[in-house]
Amino acid sequence: MKRMLLWLVSLPLLVQAQTEDIKCYVTLKGGVQMVLQQPVADTSKANLDRVFKLKGYEIDGVVRPVIEVIECVPLAATFSLAAAKEQDDIQPR
């Protein structure tokens, strides 16, 4: 019984520890497109949309929220869209 209880208590910690760094090509309010990155545990399309739409990026003192997630890939991977590849190459992080 104690083992089962310990397992149930530690399960969220095990799940949380398995995160993957993801980068997404996004559109910010105002039409600016850029690459943002975030560690996430659930890499499903729905979760990536939710996680990245909670983010914003500051431009000229104004935080612009993400309004569209266009493409997401693991941090070491290459985007398939040409515009995303170009932005990833030129954007410092």
PDB file of C-alpha atoms in Angstrom:
ATOM      1  CA  MET A   1       0.000   0.000   0.000  1.00  0.00           C
ATOM      2  CA  LYS A   2       2.810   2.412   0.887  1.00  0.00           C
ATOM      3  CA  ARG A   3       4.553   1.680  -2.414  1.00  0.00           C
ATOM      4  CA  MET A   4       1.382   2.407  -4.345  1.00  0.00           C
ATOM      5  CA  LEU A   5       0.883   5.685  -2.500  1.00  0.00           C
ATOM      6  CA  LEU A   6       4.510   6.687  -3.097  1.00  0.00           C
ATOM      7  CA  TRP A   7       4.149   5.848  -6.793  1.00  0.00           C
ATOM      8  CA  LEU A   8       0.980   7.942  -7.100  1.00  0.00           C
ATOM      9  CA  VAL A   9       2.617  10.890  -5.347  1.00  0.00           C
ATOM     10  CA  SER A  10       5.759  10.755  -7.512  1.00  0.00           C
ATOM     11  CA  LEU A  11       3.956  10.271 -10.853  1.00  0.00           C
ATOM     12  CA  PRO A  12       3.423  14.008 -11.526  1.00  0.00           C
ATOM     13  CA  LEU A  13       7.115  14.636 -10.852  1.00  0.00           C
ATOM     14  CA  LEU A  14       8.122  11.959 -13.355  1.00  0.00           C
ATOM     15  CA  VAL A  15       5.815  13.329 -16.020  1.00  0.00           C
ATOM     16  CA  GLN A  16       6.956  16.897 -15.419  1.00  0.00           C
ATOM     17  CA  ALA A  17      10.620  15.923 -15.705  1.00  0.00           C
ATOM     18  CA  GLN A  18      10.181  14.689 -19.300  1.00  0.00           C
ATOM     19  CA  THR A  19      10.121  17.958 -21.192  1.00  0.00           C
ATOM     20  CA  GLU A  20      11.315  18.776 -24.678  1.00  0.00           C
ATOM     21  CA  ASP A  21      12.593  22.108 -25.952  1.00  0.00           C
ATOM     22  CA  ILE A  22      10.323  23.207 -28.792  1.00  0.00           C
ATOM     23  CA  LYS A  23      10.630  26.184 -31.113  1.00  0.00           C
ATOM     24  CA  CYS A  24       7.616  27.595 -32.906  1.00  0.00           C
ATOM     25  CA  TYR A  25       7.284  30.029 -35.782  1.00  0.00           C
ATOM     26  CA  VAL A  26       4.499  32.355 -34.655  1.00  0.00           C
ATOM     27  CA  THR A  27       2.629  35.504 -35.626  1.00  0.00           C
ATOM     28  CA  LEU A  28       2.407  38.246 -33.014  1.00  0.00           C
ATOM     29  CA  LYS A  29      -0.312  40.867 -32.732  1.00  0.00           C
ATOM     30  CA  GLY A  30       0.554  43.477 -35.340  1.00  0.00           C
ATOM     31  CA  GLY A  31       1.656  40.888 -37.910  1.00  0.00           C
ATOM     32  CA  VAL A  32       5.271  40.363 -36.822  1.00  0.00           C
ATOM     33  CA  GLN A  33       6.424  36.773 -37.343  1.00  0.00           C
ATOM     34  CA  MET A  34       9.207  35.291 -35.244  1.00  0.00           C
ATOM     35  CA  VAL A  35      10.562  32.127 -33.643  1.00  0.00           C
ATOM     36  CA  LEU A  36       9.933  31.530 -29.930  1.00  0.00           C
ATOM     37  CA  GLN A  37      11.121  28.563 -27.882  1.00  0.00           C
ATOM     38  CA  GLN A  38       9.743  26.896 -24.772  1.00  0.00           C
ATOM     39  CA  PRO A  39      10.267  23.610 -22.903  1.00  0.00           C
ATOM     40  CA  VAL A  40       7.022  21.602 -22.913  1.00  0.00           C
ATOM     41  CA  ALA A  41       5.975  18.196 -21.623  1.00  0.00           C
ATOM     42  CA  ASP A  42       3.047  17.655 -24.010  1.00  0.00           C
ATOM     43  CA  THR A  43       4.018  18.248 -27.645  1.00  0.00           C
ATOM     44  CA  SER A  44       0.537  17.779 -29.089  1.00  0.00           C
ATOM     45  CA  LYS A  45      -0.603  20.480 -31.531  1.00  0.00           C
ATOM     46  CA  ALA A  46      -3.404  21.591 -29.193  1.00  0.00           C
ATOM     47  CA  ASN A  47      -1.057  21.973 -26.216  1.00  0.00           C
ATOM     48  CA  LEU A  48       1.601  23.802 -28.251  1.00  0.00           C
ATOM     49  CA  ASP A  49      -1.055  26.247 -29.469  1.00  0.00           C
ATOM     50  CA  ARG A  50      -2.212  26.796 -25.888  1.00  0.00           C
ATOM     51  CA  VAL A  51       1.295  27.183 -24.408  1.00  0.00           C
ATOM     52  CA  PHE A  52       2.635  29.529 -27.072  1.00  0.00           C
ATOM     53  CA  LYS A  53      -0.518  31.662 -27.180  1.00  0.00           C
ATOM     54  CA  LEU A  54       0.080  32.405 -23.495  1.00  0.00           C
ATOM     55  CA  LYS A  55       3.422  33.967 -24.447  1.00  0.00           C
ATOM     56  CA  GLY A  56       4.199  37.417 -25.691  1.00  0.00           C
ATOM     57  CA  TYR A  57       7.253  39.211 -27.010  1.00  0.00           C
ATOM     58  CA  GLU A  58       8.329  42.759 -26.252  1.00  0.00           C
ATOM     59  CA  ILE A  59       8.917  45.053 -29.224  1.00  0.00           C
ATOM     60  CA  ASP A  60       9.657  48.735 -28.587  1.00  0.00           C
ATOM     61  CA  GLY A  61       8.351  48.508 -25.023  1.00  0.00           C
ATOM     62  CA  VAL A  62       5.056  46.877 -26.005  1.00  0.00           C
ATOM     63  CA  VAL A  63       4.368  43.207 -25.245  1.00  0.00           C
ATOM     64  CA  ARG A  64       2.701  41.675 -28.286  1.00  0.00           C
ATOM     65  CA  PRO A  65       0.785  38.436 -27.680  1.00  0.00           C
ATOM     66  CA  VAL A  66       1.046  35.421 -29.975  1.00  0.00           C
ATOM     67  CA  ILE A  67      -2.076  35.244 -32.140  1.00  0.00           C
ATOM     68  CA  GLU A  68      -1.136  32.304 -34.397  1.00  0.00           C
ATOM     69  CA  VAL A  69       1.196  29.329 -34.059  1.00  0.00           C
ATOM     70  CA  ILE A  70       2.298  28.481 -37.600  1.00  0.00           C
ATOM     71  CA  GLU A  71       4.824  25.647 -37.203  1.00  0.00           C
ATOM     72  CA  CYS A  72       6.541  23.910 -34.280  1.00  0.00           C
ATOM     73  CA  VAL A  73       9.563  21.590 -34.271  1.00  0.00           C
ATOM     74  CA  PRO A  74      12.048  20.270 -31.696  1.00  0.00           C
ATOM     75  CA  LEU A  75      14.803  22.787 -30.934  1.00  0.00           C
ATOM     76  CA  ALA A  76      17.486  20.907 -32.921  1.00  0.00           C
ATOM     77  CA  ALA A  77      15.212  20.307 -35.943  1.00  0.00           C
ATOM     78  CA  THR A  78      14.778  22.448 -39.052  1.00  0.00           C
ATOM     79  CA  PHE A  79      11.513  24.147 -39.982  1.00  0.00           C
ATOM     80  CA  SER A  80       9.823  23.016 -43.204  1.00  0.00           C
ATOM     81  CA  LEU A  81       8.540  26.480 -44.163  1.00  0.00           C
ATOM     82  CA  ALA A  82      11.102  28.652 -45.973  1.00  0.00           C
ATOM     83  CA  ALA A  83      10.054  31.801 -44.081  1.00  0.00           C
ATOM     84  CA  ALA A  84      10.417  29.984 -40.748  1.00  0.00           C
ATOM     85  CA  LYS A  85      13.879  28.676 -41.708  1.00  0.00           C
ATOM     86  CA  GLU A  86      14.989  32.159 -42.717  1.00  0.00           C
ATOM     87  CA  GLN A  87      13.697  33.725 -39.492  1.00  0.00           C
ATOM     88  CA  ASP A  88      15.328  30.988 -37.403  1.00  0.00           C
ATOM     89  CA  ASP A  89      18.680  31.643 -39.114  1.00  0.00           C
ATOM     90  CA  ILE A  90      18.672  35.416 -38.623  1.00  0.00           C
ATOM     91  CA  GLN A  91      16.972  35.758 -35.239  1.00  0.00           C
ATOM     92  CA  PRO A  92      19.293  35.833 -32.224  1.00  0.00           C
ATOM     93  CA  ARG A  93      18.234  33.829 -29.167  1.00  0.00           C
TER      94      ARG A  93
END
